[in-house]
Each structure stands twice: as structure tokens, then as C-alpha cells.
XYZ file of C-alpha atoms in Angstrom:
41
model
C 79.938 31.591 -68.819
C 83.574 32.150 -69.296
C 84.343 33.931 -66.436
C 82.959 30.691 -64.070
C 85.206 27.968 -65.781
C 88.233 30.438 -65.578
C 88.626 29.581 -61.568
C 88.743 26.386 -62.373
C 91.330 25.799 -64.492
C 93.327 27.459 -62.971
C 93.021 26.474 -59.532
C 92.676 22.765 -61.054
C 96.117 23.443 -63.147
C 98.166 24.603 -60.039
C 96.836 21.788 -58.586
C 98.014 19.546 -60.772
C 101.725 21.866 -60.903
C 102.192 20.979 -57.126
C 101.793 17.150 -57.510
C 104.862 17.258 -60.205
C 106.914 19.160 -57.790
C 105.880 17.259 -54.654
C 105.994 13.904 -57.069
C 110.270 15.205 -57.794
C 110.470 16.190 -54.468
C 109.703 12.931 -53.032
C 112.168 11.239 -56.174
C 114.871 12.896 -55.072
C 114.781 12.576 -51.147
C 114.588 8.908 -52.486
C 117.173 9.243 -54.308
C 120.060 10.398 -51.328
C 117.564 7.991 -48.508
C 118.218 4.854 -51.048
C 120.840 5.269 -52.901
C 121.494 2.040 -53.383
C 118.532 0.488 -54.016
C 118.723 2.820 -57.248
C 121.800 1.616 -58.448
C 120.688 -2.103 -58.178
C 117.782 -0.904 -61.070
């Protein structure tokens, strides 16, 4: 039973890490492109 569940958990964790890293890079790019807007806030 565990063998069927483990790959799904690993895949979910992998997806979460990819999403978090994508968000981090998106925020970095946003800061580089529009630094004044963030400075105002």
C-alpha cells in the first residue's frame, strides 16, 4: 500500500517546491522591473 502512496506524496512535494521557486523568481523579476512601485508601498 505504501508503495502506491509514496510517489504521489513525492510528486506533490516536488510540485510545491517548483511553485514556490517560480513565485520567488516572479517576485524577484517584479522587483527588478518595477522597483518604484514596491518602494512606494
